[in-house]
Structure formats: C-alpha cells, structure tokens
PDB file of C-alpha atoms in Angstrom:
ATOM      1  CA  UNK A 203      -1.046  86.933   3.821  1.00  0.00           C
ATOM      2  CA  UNK A 204      -2.593  84.470   1.328  1.00  0.00           C
ATOM      3  CA  UNK A 205      -3.515  84.597  -2.240  1.00  0.00           C
ATOM      4  CA  UNK A 206      -6.697  82.819  -3.376  1.00  0.00           C
ATOM      5  CA  UNK A 207      -6.286  83.379  -7.077  1.00  0.00           C
ATOM      6  CA  UNK A 208      -9.107  83.440  -9.500  1.00  0.00           C
ATOM      7  CA  UNK A 209     -12.245  81.507  -8.635  1.00  0.00           C
ATOM      8  CA  UNK A 210     -13.030  78.239 -10.494  1.00  0.00           C
ATOM      9  CA  UNK A 211     -16.111  76.021 -10.451  1.00  0.00           C
ATOM     10  CA  UNK A 212     -15.760  72.806  -8.466  1.00  0.00           C
ATOM     11  CA  UNK A 213     -14.709  69.953 -10.758  1.00  0.00           C
ATOM     12  CA  UNK A 214     -17.567  67.561 -11.749  1.00  0.00           C
ATOM     13  CA  UNK A 215     -17.005  63.774 -11.577  1.00  0.00           C
ATOM     14  CA  UNK A 216     -16.293  62.256 -15.024  1.00  0.00           C
ATOM     15  CA  UNK A 217     -18.841  59.870 -16.445  1.00  0.00           C
ATOM     16  CA  UNK A 218     -17.121  56.634 -17.510  1.00  0.00           C
ATOM     17  CA  UNK A 219     -17.053  56.001 -21.226  1.00  0.00           C
ATOM     18  CA  UNK A 220     -18.320  52.607 -22.588  1.00  0.00           C
ATOM     19  CA  UNK A 221     -15.365  51.095 -24.272  1.00  0.00           C
ATOM     20  CA  UNK A 222     -15.769  49.156 -27.516  1.00  0.00           C
ATOM     21  CA  UNK A 223     -13.559  46.290 -26.250  1.00  0.00           C
ATOM     22  CA  UNK A 224     -15.877  45.586 -23.340  1.00  0.00           C
ATOM     23  CA  UNK A 225     -18.849  45.417 -25.604  1.00  0.00           C
ATOM     24  CA  UNK A 226     -17.066  43.075 -27.978  1.00  0.00           C
ATOM     25  CA  UNK A 227     -16.115  40.681 -25.205  1.00  0.00           C
ATOM     26  CA  UNK A 228     -19.631  40.651 -23.875  1.00  0.00           C
ATOM     27  CA  UNK A 229     -20.808  39.487 -27.247  1.00  0.00           C
ATOM     28  CA  UNK A 230     -17.981  37.120 -28.160  1.00  0.00           C
ATOM     29  CA  UNK A 231     -17.372  35.142 -24.913  1.00  0.00           C
ATOM     30  CA  UNK A 232     -20.756  33.376 -24.727  1.00  0.00           C
ATOM     31  CA  UNK A 233     -20.458  32.482 -28.399  1.00  0.00           C
ATOM     32  CA  UNK A 234     -16.956  31.143 -27.957  1.00  0.00           C
ATOM     33  CA  UNK A 235     -18.044  29.034 -24.992  1.00  0.00           C
ATOM     34  CA  UNK A 236     -20.931  27.582 -26.967  1.00  0.00           C
ATOM     35  CA  UNK A 237     -18.585  26.796 -29.844  1.00  0.00           C
ATOM     36  CA  UNK A 238     -16.087  25.051 -27.543  1.00  0.00           C
ATOM     37  CA  UNK A 239     -18.807  22.910 -26.038  1.00  0.00           C
ATOM     38  CA  UNK A 240     -19.991  21.888 -29.490  1.00  0.00           C
ATOM     39  CA  UNK A 241     -16.410  21.098 -30.572  1.00  0.00           C
ATOM     40  CA  UNK A 242     -15.718  18.980 -27.551  1.00  0.00           C
ATOM     41  CA  UNK A 243     -19.009  17.129 -27.933  1.00  0.00           C
ATOM     42  CA  UNK A 244     -18.610  16.347 -31.623  1.00  0.00           C
ATOM     43  CA  UNK A 245     -14.889  16.476 -32.357  1.00  0.00           C
ATOM     44  CA  UNK A 246     -13.815  15.080 -28.976  1.00  0.00           C
ATOM     45  CA  UNK A 247     -16.195  12.159 -29.239  1.00  0.00           C
ATOM     46  CA  UNK A 248     -14.854  11.318 -32.671  1.00  0.00           C
ATOM     47  CA  UNK A 249     -11.252  11.486 -31.475  1.00  0.00           C
ATOM     48  CA  UNK A 250     -11.861   9.292 -28.457  1.00  0.00           C
ATOM     49  CA  UNK A 251     -13.511   6.491 -30.434  1.00  0.00           C
ATOM     50  CA  UNK A 252     -16.771   6.595 -28.496  1.00  0.00           C
ATOM     51  CA  UNK A 253     -15.655   7.820 -25.070  1.00  0.00           C
ATOM     52  CA  UNK A 254     -17.609  10.899 -23.861  1.00  0.00           C
ATOM     53  CA  UNK A 255     -20.554  12.465 -25.714  1.00  0.00           C
ATOM     54  CA  UNK A 256     -21.386  16.110 -24.888  1.00  0.00           C
ATOM     55  CA  UNK A 257     -24.611  17.895 -25.815  1.00  0.00           C
ATOM     56  CA  UNK A 258     -25.461  21.535 -25.148  1.00  0.00           C
ATOM     57  CA  UNK A 259     -26.990  21.801 -21.727  1.00  0.00           C
ATOM     58  CA  UNK A 260     -26.457  18.094 -21.022  1.00  0.00           C
ATOM     59  CA  UNK A 261     -23.405  15.851 -20.624  1.00  0.00           C
ATOM     60  CA  UNK A 262     -23.706  12.103 -20.927  1.00  0.00           C
ATOM     61  CA  UNK A 263     -20.953   9.542 -20.598  1.00  0.00           C
ATOM     62  CA  UNK A 264     -20.708   6.157 -22.269  1.00  0.00           C
ATOM     63  CA  UNK A 265     -18.204   3.422 -21.381  1.00  0.00           C
ATOM     64  CA  UNK A 266     -15.395   3.021 -23.917  1.00  0.00           C
ATOM     65  CA  UNK A 267     -15.726  -0.072 -26.081  1.00  0.00           C
ATOM     66  CA  UNK A 268     -13.509  -2.941 -25.068  1.00  0.00           C
ATOM     67  CA  UNK A 269     -11.929  -5.531 -27.292  1.00  0.00           C
ATOM     68  CA  UNK A 270     -10.352  -8.791 -26.226  1.00  0.00           C
ATOM     69  CA  UNK A 271      -8.992 -11.809 -28.024  1.00  0.00           C
ATOM     70  CA  UNK A 272      -9.593 -14.055 -24.988  1.00  0.00           C
ATOM     71  CA  UNK A 273     -12.222 -16.720 -25.615  1.00  0.00           C
ATOM     72  CA  UNK A 274     -14.096 -18.970 -23.218  1.00  0.00           C
ATOM     73  CA  UNK A 275     -11.780 -21.846 -24.154  1.00  0.00           C
ATOM     74  CA  UNK A 276      -8.715 -19.691 -23.337  1.00  0.00           C
ATOM     75  CA  UNK A 277     -10.059 -19.164 -19.827  1.00  0.00           C
ATOM     76  CA  UNK A 278     -10.426 -22.895 -19.144  1.00  0.00           C
ATOM     77  CA  UNK A 279      -7.685 -24.403 -16.963  1.00  0.00           C
ATOM     78  CA  UNK A 280      -5.249 -26.586 -18.925  1.00  0.00           C
ATOM     79  CA  UNK A 281      -6.003 -30.304 -18.931  1.00  0.00           C
ATOM     80  CA  UNK A 282      -3.610 -32.074 -16.541  1.00  0.00           C
ATOM     81  CA  UNK A 283      -2.561 -34.818 -18.994  1.00  0.00           C
ATOM     82  CA  UNK A 284      -2.405 -32.729 -22.168  1.00  0.00           C
ATOM     83  CA  UNK A 285       0.628 -33.845 -24.173  1.00  0.00           C
ATOM     84  CA  UNK A 286       0.954 -37.148 -22.269  1.00  0.00           C
ATOM     85  CA  UNK A 287       0.698 -40.581 -23.896  1.00  0.00           C
ATOM     86  CA  UNK A 288      -0.705 -43.527 -21.938  1.00  0.00           C
ATOM     87  CA  UNK A 289      -0.857 -47.088 -23.271  1.00  0.00           C
ATOM     88  CA  UNK A 290      -3.408 -49.469 -21.754  1.00  0.00           C
ATOM     89  CA  UNK A 291      -2.733 -53.171 -22.176  1.00  0.00           C
ATOM     90  CA  UNK A 292      -5.915 -55.258 -21.628  1.00  0.00           C
ATOM     91  CA  UNK A 293      -4.590 -58.668 -20.685  1.00  0.00           C
ATOM     92  CA  UNK A 294      -5.270 -61.689 -22.937  1.00  0.00           C
ATOM     93  CA  UNK A 295      -7.894 -61.833 -25.687  1.00  0.00           C
ATOM     94  CA  UNK A 296     -11.406 -63.255 -25.707  1.00  0.00           C
ATOM     95  CA  UNK A 297     -10.701 -65.475 -28.719  1.00  0.00           C
ATOM     96  CA  UNK A 298      -7.247 -66.722 -27.719  1.00  0.00           C
ATOM     97  CA  UNK A 299      -8.752 -70.128 -26.964  1.00  0.00           C
ATOM     98  CA  UNK A 300      -9.491 -70.573 -30.658  1.00  0.00           C
ATOM     99  CA  UNK A 301      -5.832 -70.077 -31.577  1.00  0.00           C
ATOM    100  CA  UNK A 302      -3.935 -72.389 -29.267  1.00  0.00           C
ATOM    101  CA  UNK A 303      -1.097 -73.040 -31.719  1.00  0.00           C
ATOM    102  CA  UNK A 304      -0.477 -69.330 -32.204  1.00  0.00           C
ATOM    103  CA  UNK A 305      -0.573 -68.347 -28.548  1.00  0.00           C
ATOM    104  CA  UNK A 306       1.579 -71.282 -27.482  1.00  0.00           C
ATOM    105  CA  UNK A 307       4.379 -70.186 -29.797  1.00  0.00           C
ATOM    106  CA  UNK A 308       7.458 -69.211 -27.761  1.00  0.00           C
ATOM    107  CA  UNK A 309       8.885 -65.685 -27.920  1.00  0.00           C
ATOM    108  CA  UNK A 310      12.103 -64.221 -26.557  1.00  0.00           C
ATOM    109  CA  UNK A 311      11.664 -62.190 -23.371  1.00  0.00           C
ATOM    110  CA  UNK A 312      15.336 -61.644 -22.638  1.00  0.00           C
ATOM    111  CA  UNK A 313      15.716 -63.920 -19.634  1.00  0.00           C
ATOM    112  CA  UNK A 314      14.216 -66.920 -21.440  1.00  0.00           C
ATOM    113  CA  UNK A 315      11.484 -67.849 -23.911  1.00  0.00           C
ATOM    114  CA  UNK A 316       7.792 -67.914 -23.004  1.00  0.00           C
ATOM    115  CA  UNK A 317       4.424 -68.461 -24.646  1.00  0.00           C
ATOM    116  CA  UNK A 318       3.168 -65.709 -26.905  1.00  0.00           C
ATOM    117  CA  UNK A 319       0.063 -65.313 -24.719  1.00  0.00           C
ATOM    118  CA  UNK A 320      -2.416 -67.328 -22.659  1.00  0.00           C
ATOM    119  CA  UNK A 321      -6.188 -67.608 -22.512  1.00  0.00           C
ATOM    120  CA  UNK A 322      -6.346 -66.025 -19.072  1.00  0.00           C
ATOM    121  CA  UNK A 323      -8.609 -67.171 -16.265  1.00  0.00           C
ATOM    122  CA  UNK A 324     -12.297 -66.734 -15.420  1.00  0.00           C
ATOM    123  CA  UNK A 325     -14.710 -66.735 -12.486  1.00  0.00           C
ATOM    124  CA  UNK A 326     -16.338 -69.993 -11.470  1.00  0.00           C
ATOM    125  CA  UNK A 327     -19.457 -68.788 -13.301  1.00  0.00           C
ATOM    126  CA  UNK A 328     -17.518 -68.292 -16.535  1.00  0.00           C
ATOM    127  CA  UNK A 329     -16.902 -64.529 -16.601  1.00  0.00           C
ATOM    128  CA  UNK A 330     -13.648 -64.333 -18.577  1.00  0.00           C
ATOM    129  CA  UNK A 331     -10.606 -62.373 -17.486  1.00  0.00           C
ATOM    130  CA  UNK A 332     -10.230 -61.041 -21.039  1.00  0.00           C
ATOM    131  CA  UNK A 333     -13.740 -59.609 -20.902  1.00  0.00           C
ATOM    132  CA  UNK A 334     -13.005 -57.974 -17.559  1.00  0.00           C
ATOM    133  CA  UNK A 335      -9.705 -56.451 -18.685  1.00  0.00           C
ATOM    134  CA  UNK A 336     -11.186 -54.948 -21.854  1.00  0.00           C
ATOM    135  CA  UNK A 337     -14.133 -53.449 -19.974  1.00  0.00           C
ATOM    136  CA  UNK A 338     -11.867 -51.773 -17.421  1.00  0.00           C
ATOM    137  CA  UNK A 339      -9.564 -50.620 -20.231  1.00  0.00           C
ATOM    138  CA  UNK A 340     -12.452 -48.856 -21.979  1.00  0.00           C
ATOM    139  CA  UNK A 341     -13.521 -47.142 -18.770  1.00  0.00           C
ATOM    140  CA  UNK A 342      -9.939 -46.132 -18.028  1.00  0.00           C
ATOM    141  CA  UNK A 343      -9.451 -44.753 -21.534  1.00  0.00           C
ATOM    142  CA  UNK A 344     -12.510 -42.512 -21.151  1.00  0.00           C
ATOM    143  CA  UNK A 345     -11.258 -41.141 -17.836  1.00  0.00           C
ATOM    144  CA  UNK A 346      -7.754 -40.450 -19.133  1.00  0.00           C
ATOM    145  CA  UNK A 347      -8.947 -38.802 -22.333  1.00  0.00           C
ATOM    146  CA  UNK A 348     -11.091 -36.431 -20.283  1.00  0.00           C
ATOM    147  CA  UNK A 349      -7.849 -35.404 -18.569  1.00  0.00           C
ATOM    148  CA  UNK A 350      -6.323 -34.607 -21.954  1.00  0.00           C
ATOM    149  CA  UNK A 351      -4.167 -37.723 -22.434  1.00  0.00           C
ATOM    150  CA  UNK A 352      -3.561 -39.478 -25.733  1.00  0.00           C
ATOM    151  CA  UNK A 353      -4.553 -43.084 -25.034  1.00  0.00           C
ATOM    152  CA  UNK A 354      -3.686 -46.212 -27.027  1.00  0.00           C
ATOM    153  CA  UNK A 355      -4.784 -49.798 -26.415  1.00  0.00           C
ATOM    154  CA  UNK A 356      -2.626 -52.784 -27.294  1.00  0.00           C
ATOM    155  CA  UNK A 357      -5.774 -54.593 -28.423  1.00  0.00           C
ATOM    156  CA  UNK A 358      -9.439 -53.707 -28.597  1.00  0.00           C
ATOM    157  CA  UNK A 359     -11.053 -57.012 -29.581  1.00  0.00           C
ATOM    158  CA  UNK A 360      -9.873 -56.096 -33.079  1.00  0.00           C
ATOM    159  CA  UNK A 361      -7.638 -59.089 -33.731  1.00  0.00           C
ATOM    160  CA  UNK A 362      -8.124 -62.884 -33.589  1.00  0.00           C
ATOM    161  CA  UNK A 363      -5.595 -63.498 -30.814  1.00  0.00           C
ATOM    162  CA  UNK A 364      -2.885 -61.809 -28.774  1.00  0.00           C
ATOM    163  CA  UNK A 365      -0.940 -59.722 -29.355  1.00  0.00           C
ATOM    164  CA  UNK A 366       2.035 -61.669 -28.083  1.00  0.00           C
ATOM    165  CA  UNK A 367       3.734 -60.373 -24.965  1.00  0.00           C
ATOM    166  CA  UNK A 368       6.750 -59.081 -26.877  1.00  0.00           C
ATOM    167  CA  UNK A 369       4.520 -57.137 -29.264  1.00  0.00           C
ATOM    168  CA  UNK A 370       2.553 -55.695 -26.360  1.00  0.00           C
ATOM    169  CA  UNK A 371       5.821 -54.276 -25.042  1.00  0.00           C
ATOM    170  CA  UNK A 372       6.774 -52.904 -28.448  1.00  0.00           C
ATOM    171  CA  UNK A 373       3.444 -51.066 -28.787  1.00  0.00           C
ATOM    172  CA  UNK A 374       4.184 -49.054 -25.660  1.00  0.00           C
ATOM    173  CA  UNK A 375       7.793 -48.500 -26.711  1.00  0.00           C
ATOM    174  CA  UNK A 376       6.876 -47.251 -30.185  1.00  0.00           C
ATOM    175  CA  UNK A 377       4.284 -44.906 -28.732  1.00  0.00           C
ATOM    176  CA  UNK A 378       6.988 -43.437 -26.450  1.00  0.00           C
ATOM    177  CA  UNK A 379       4.415 -43.767 -23.705  1.00  0.00           C
ATOM    178  CA  UNK A 380       4.764 -41.793 -20.511  1.00  0.00           C
ATOM    179  CA  UNK A 381       3.118 -44.702 -18.696  1.00  0.00           C
ATOM    180  CA  UNK A 382       1.865 -48.190 -19.586  1.00  0.00           C
ATOM    181  CA  UNK A 383      -0.531 -50.246 -17.458  1.00  0.00           C
ATOM    182  CA  UNK A 384      -1.359 -53.871 -18.166  1.00  0.00           C
ATOM    183  CA  UNK A 385      -4.729 -54.858 -16.658  1.00  0.00           C
ATOM    184  CA  UNK A 386      -5.330 -58.362 -15.312  1.00  0.00           C
ATOM    185  CA  UNK A 387      -7.260 -60.403 -12.754  1.00  0.00           C
ATOM    186  CA  UNK A 388      -5.668 -63.336 -10.976  1.00  0.00           C
ATOM    187  CA  UNK A 389      -6.639 -67.005 -10.891  1.00  0.00           C
ATOM    188  CA  UNK A 390      -5.416 -68.009  -7.419  1.00  0.00           C
ATOM    189  CA  UNK A 391      -7.139 -70.346  -4.988  1.00  0.00           C
ATOM    190  CA  UNK A 392     -10.331 -69.632  -3.061  1.00  0.00           C
ATOM    191  CA  UNK A 393      -9.747 -67.504   0.033  1.00  0.00           C
ATOM    192  CA  UNK A 394      -6.856 -65.680  -1.589  1.00  0.00           C
ATOM    193  CA  UNK A 395      -8.145 -62.161  -2.055  1.00  0.00           C
ATOM    194  CA  UNK A 396      -7.116 -58.633  -2.931  1.00  0.00           C
ATOM    195  CA  UNK A 397      -5.207 -56.703  -5.573  1.00  0.00           C
ATOM    196  CA  UNK A 398      -1.497 -56.412  -6.269  1.00  0.00           C
ATOM    197  CA  UNK A 399       0.686 -54.428  -8.638  1.00  0.00           C
ATOM    198  CA  UNK A 400       3.598 -56.096 -10.427  1.00  0.00           C
ATOM    199  CA  UNK A 401       6.679 -53.985 -11.208  1.00  0.00           C
ATOM    200  CA  UNK A 402       9.684 -54.829 -13.398  1.00  0.00           C
ATOM    201  CA  UNK A 403      12.829 -56.053 -11.684  1.00  0.00           C
ATOM    202  CA  UNK A 404      16.317 -55.196 -12.851  1.00  0.00           C
ATOM    203  CA  UNK A 405      17.036 -57.173 -16.017  1.00  0.00           C
ATOM    204  CA  UNK A 406      19.966 -56.745 -18.378  1.00  0.00           C
ATOM    205  CA  UNK A 407      20.128 -59.857 -20.466  1.00  0.00           C
ATOM    206  CA  UNK A 408      19.705 -60.600 -24.131  1.00  0.00           C
ATOM    207  CA  UNK A 409      17.178 -58.205 -25.688  1.00  0.00           C
ATOM    208  CA  UNK A 410      15.889 -57.123 -22.272  1.00  0.00           C
ATOM    209  CA  UNK A 411      17.178 -54.098 -20.385  1.00  0.00           C
ATOM    210  CA  UNK A 412      14.948 -52.627 -17.702  1.00  0.00           C
ATOM    211  CA  UNK A 413      17.608 -50.646 -15.861  1.00  0.00           C
ATOM    212  CA  UNK A 414      16.262 -47.240 -16.876  1.00  0.00           C
ATOM    213  CA  UNK A 415      12.628 -48.020 -16.097  1.00  0.00           C
ATOM    214  CA  UNK A 416      12.866 -49.831 -12.758  1.00  0.00           C
ATOM    215  CA  UNK A 417      12.733 -46.692 -10.612  1.00  0.00           C
ATOM    216  CA  UNK A 418       9.956 -44.818 -12.458  1.00  0.00           C
ATOM    217  CA  UNK A 419       7.952 -48.023 -12.794  1.00  0.00           C
ATOM    218  CA  UNK A 420       8.177 -48.535  -9.027  1.00  0.00           C
ATOM    219  CA  UNK A 421       6.820 -45.018  -8.487  1.00  0.00           C
ATOM    220  CA  UNK A 422       4.007 -45.642 -10.970  1.00  0.00           C
ATOM    221  CA  UNK A 423       3.166 -48.911  -9.229  1.00  0.00           C
ATOM    222  CA  UNK A 424       3.040 -47.346  -5.758  1.00  0.00           C
ATOM    223  CA  UNK A 425       0.777 -44.536  -6.922  1.00  0.00           C
ATOM    224  CA  UNK A 426      -1.621 -46.936  -8.642  1.00  0.00           C
ATOM    225  CA  UNK A 427      -1.693 -49.361  -5.708  1.00  0.00           C
ATOM    226  CA  UNK A 428      -2.542 -46.603  -3.212  1.00  0.00           C
ATOM    227  CA  UNK A 429      -5.229 -44.977  -5.373  1.00  0.00           C
ATOM    228  CA  UNK A 430      -6.721 -48.295  -6.480  1.00  0.00           C
ATOM    229  CA  UNK A 431      -7.199 -49.437  -2.895  1.00  0.00           C
ATOM    230  CA  UNK A 432      -8.750 -46.130  -1.903  1.00  0.00           C
ATOM    231  CA  UNK A 433     -11.104 -45.943  -4.894  1.00  0.00           C
ATOM    232  CA  UNK A 434     -12.323 -49.552  -4.716  1.00  0.00           C
ATOM    233  CA  UNK A 435     -12.325 -49.971  -0.953  1.00  0.00           C
ATOM    234  CA  UNK A 436     -10.379 -53.235  -1.302  1.00  0.00           C
ATOM    235  CA  UNK A 437      -7.202 -54.387   0.392  1.00  0.00           C
ATOM    236  CA  UNK A 438      -3.833 -55.535  -0.951  1.00  0.00           C
ATOM    237  CA  UNK A 439      -3.526 -59.232  -1.701  1.00  0.00           C
ATOM    238  CA  UNK A 440      -3.281 -61.536   1.290  1.00  0.00           C
ATOM    239  CA  UNK A 441      -1.239 -64.152  -0.594  1.00  0.00           C
ATOM    240  CA  UNK A 442       1.590 -62.180  -2.298  1.00  0.00           C
ATOM    241  CA  UNK A 443       3.537 -59.042  -1.512  1.00  0.00           C
ATOM    242  CA  UNK A 444       3.496 -59.433   2.295  1.00  0.00           C
ATOM    243  CA  UNK A 445       0.401 -57.276   2.550  1.00  0.00           C
ATOM    244  CA  UNK A 446       1.913 -54.367   0.593  1.00  0.00           C
ATOM    245  CA  UNK A 447       0.163 -55.054  -2.693  1.00  0.00           C
ATOM    246  CA  UNK A 448       3.532 -54.639  -4.436  1.00  0.00           C
ATOM    247  CA  UNK A 449       5.414 -57.418  -6.235  1.00  0.00           C
ATOM    248  CA  UNK A 450       8.585 -57.325  -8.366  1.00  0.00           C
ATOM    249  CA  UNK A 451       9.121 -59.894 -11.129  1.00  0.00           C
ATOM    250  CA  UNK A 452      11.676 -60.581 -13.855  1.00  0.00           C
ATOM    251  CA  UNK A 453       9.842 -63.367 -15.702  1.00  0.00           C
ATOM    252  CA  UNK A 454       7.186 -61.360 -17.557  1.00  0.00           C
ATOM    253  CA  UNK A 455       7.965 -60.466 -21.163  1.00  0.00           C
ATOM    254  CA  UNK A 456       5.638 -57.468 -21.134  1.00  0.00           C
ATOM    255  CA  UNK A 457       7.794 -55.898 -18.431  1.00  0.00           C
ATOM    256  CA  UNK A 458      11.225 -57.213 -19.409  1.00  0.00           C
ATOM    257  CA  UNK A 459      10.993 -55.820 -22.926  1.00  0.00           C
ATOM    258  CA  UNK A 460       9.537 -52.456 -22.023  1.00  0.00           C
ATOM    259  CA  UNK A 461      11.665 -49.343 -22.418  1.00  0.00           C
ATOM    260  CA  UNK A 462       9.070 -47.033 -20.837  1.00  0.00           C
ATOM    261  CA  UNK A 463       7.584 -47.047 -17.302  1.00  0.00           C
ATOM    262  CA  UNK A 464       5.200 -49.977 -17.057  1.00  0.00           C
ATOM    263  CA  UNK A 465       3.362 -52.069 -14.456  1.00  0.00           C
ATOM    264  CA  UNK A 466       0.805 -54.856 -14.302  1.00  0.00           C
ATOM    265  CA  UNK A 467      -2.171 -54.733 -11.938  1.00  0.00           C
ATOM    266  CA  UNK A 468      -4.013 -57.858 -10.804  1.00  0.00           C
ATOM    267  CA  UNK A 469      -7.292 -56.264  -9.740  1.00  0.00           C
ATOM    268  CA  UNK A 470      -8.504 -59.227  -7.707  1.00  0.00           C
ATOM    269  CA  UNK A 471      -8.812 -63.019  -7.662  1.00  0.00           C
ATOM    270  CA  UNK A 472     -11.462 -64.345 -10.036  1.00  0.00           C
ATOM    271  CA  UNK A 473     -11.456 -67.727  -8.309  1.00  0.00           C
ATOM    272  CA  UNK A 474     -12.515 -66.337  -4.962  1.00  0.00           C
ATOM    273  CA  UNK A 475     -16.276 -65.858  -4.676  1.00  0.00           C
ATOM    274  CA  UNK A 476     -16.063 -62.574  -2.778  1.00  0.00           C
ATOM    275  CA  UNK A 477     -13.556 -61.044  -5.179  1.00  0.00           C
ATOM    276  CA  UNK A 478     -15.532 -62.452  -8.126  1.00  0.00           C
ATOM    277  CA  UNK A 479     -18.635 -60.617  -6.919  1.00  0.00           C
ATOM    278  CA  UNK A 480     -16.674 -57.360  -7.190  1.00  0.00           C
ATOM    279  CA  UNK A 481     -15.025 -58.110 -10.517  1.00  0.00           C
ATOM    280  CA  UNK A 482     -18.379 -58.916 -12.154  1.00  0.00           C
ATOM    281  CA  UNK A 483     -19.952 -55.645 -10.914  1.00  0.00           C
ATOM    282  CA  UNK A 484     -20.019 -52.816 -13.466  1.00  0.00           C
ATOM    283  CA  UNK A 485     -20.107 -50.251 -10.659  1.00  0.00           C
ATOM    284  CA  UNK A 486     -17.003 -51.756  -9.058  1.00  0.00           C
ATOM    285  CA  UNK A 487     -15.188 -51.923 -12.402  1.00  0.00           C
ATOM    286  CA  UNK A 488     -15.796 -48.195 -12.757  1.00  0.00           C
ATOM    287  CA  UNK A 489     -14.182 -47.678  -9.350  1.00  0.00           C
ATOM    288  CA  UNK A 490     -11.261 -49.838 -10.458  1.00  0.00           C
ATOM    289  CA  UNK A 491     -10.778 -47.686 -13.559  1.00  0.00           C
ATOM    290  CA  UNK A 492     -11.025 -44.554 -11.433  1.00  0.00           C
ATOM    291  CA  UNK A 493      -8.351 -45.779  -9.044  1.00  0.00           C
ATOM    292  CA  UNK A 494      -5.948 -46.702 -11.835  1.00  0.00           C
ATOM    293  CA  UNK A 495      -6.594 -43.349 -13.520  1.00  0.00           C
ATOM    294  CA  UNK A 496      -5.861 -41.398 -10.347  1.00  0.00           C
ATOM    295  CA  UNK A 497      -2.620 -43.303  -9.878  1.00  0.00           C
ATOM    296  CA  UNK A 498      -1.515 -42.528 -13.433  1.00  0.00           C
ATOM    297  CA  UNK A 499      -2.379 -38.822 -13.069  1.00  0.00           C
ATOM    298  CA  UNK A 500      -0.492 -38.681  -9.780  1.00  0.00           C
ATOM    299  CA  UNK A 501       2.558 -40.340 -11.354  1.00  0.00           C
ATOM    300  CA  UNK A 502       2.613 -38.102 -14.422  1.00  0.00           C
ATOM    301  CA  UNK A 503       2.383 -34.983 -12.254  1.00  0.00           C
ATOM    302  CA  UNK A 504       5.268 -36.100 -10.064  1.00  0.00           C
TER     303      UNK A 504
END
C-alpha cells in the first residue's frame, strides 16, 4: 500500500537573476582594452625610443633608428705601405758639371776612397742621365705615396751638386728607411742593352758594414728586377749578370755605407740607340716607375 501525501503544484523553472558583476564586466572590459591599446601606443613608443607606434584601429611599425660611428674612410681598406718609409736616390745631379772640384773630392766608402759624385752619362742626343733619374724618381714617389708610403728623395734639383755618395747613404740611414732604391741609367757601349740591379756585397771594413743588409737587399733586388722586366717589357742586361739582371758589387759607396736595405737599378743603356729610345719616352719611364714600385711593394709585404 502506498502513501501519496498531500498534493503540491509542479515546481516552476527559476528565472536566472542578472548579476551585478556580469554587468560591470560588460562595461569595464571594452574600456580597459581601449586604455591598454592607448598605453601601448603612447607609452610603449616612448619607452622604445621610436620602435612601434600604435593607433586605435590601426597599427603601424617604423624601423628603429640606427647609430654608427663607422665612416666611409673607416670602411676603406688599409693602404699597403702605410707606416713604411722609402728613400729614392735619383742618381747624379743636373748641375754637377758646374762643380767639378766639389764632385771630384774623395770620400771614404769603407773599402777605399772614391769621388764624391760624377756627372753621369747621357744619350747620344744629349738627354742627361740626371734628368732621366729625377723624372723616374718623381713618378715613383707619386706611385708609392698613393700606396701610403712616406717617401723621401736624396735630392730634388734643390742643391747645386751632389749629394756625395756617402751623404746619400746617410740620408737613407737617418730616415730608418724600410727600402732605398738608387735610380740610374748606364753608359755602356752600343749593342749592350737591358737593365740590371746592383746589390751590396758583404763588406766589413773601416766605416762600412753591410753584413746585416746583404740578405734583405738581395730580396729587394730580385723583386724589383722581376717586376721591372714585366712592367717595361725589357730584358735583363746582355753584358753583365750572365742574363740574370742581378749584379753584386762592393765598390759603391752608396751601398757600402748603407745600414738599411738598398739597391741600385740601371734601367737601360743610354749609349745604345734602342735603349735610348725607351729611356727618352715618357710613357716608358712611367712603366719603369711602375715596375720599381711593384717590386718595392712586394718586398715590403714579404
């Protein structure tokens, strides 16, 4: 038997009540979002030093400013001869012939005594060796300075005669030169053609001592001989050096008294008509300067 109990009405579903928190969030969230966007756009941009700029409804980006202390000069490759000192010794002097007593005076070169200087030679048409050597020296100086070298000349037509061979050596020594090249042209017989480089031999006598410079001078001479031949298209001398273009001597004061690497170069024979045609050509003299320059650069870079 069952008991139903008193009758009740069926329960009605409860209508949800709108809570105040929900309403508050609905109002506050959009406002908070708008405020955050404005903060990030204004405050964030200020903090970043110009990075990202944000506007309501639109975001734009700008690249951050860059600063650099590097200049165009800093980006240039270093000059190969920067910090190097080269002394160029243009042989003889155009006005030596007016000072015969002075240039004939004997000076000590260690192994013996020799004339202070000579007048040099010339082509059959009268183009003087001293004029040739100074012209090539000027061209060579320009090329070396463009490479960054400090260049000094033993004379620049700025004195009445000389300097004497012992003073020429001292100029290179005082400059603490990394390389010294004495420029000449020979006065051999007709038919004797070509260039040759003269290097110091081993001398240890009197005021001369070349022992420390023989080896580096030989390297300098080989580099110049090779590059000179290539640049000028000429061959080593056919009358000295056994076709090598290399000669060693111990009777030249300019070499004996040097304490820094030094060589002489006889660029050709002024008394041979074919060589003379080259030596009197400005275009060829530029090639000669280029060849000597390349040899010096090669030597100084090891």
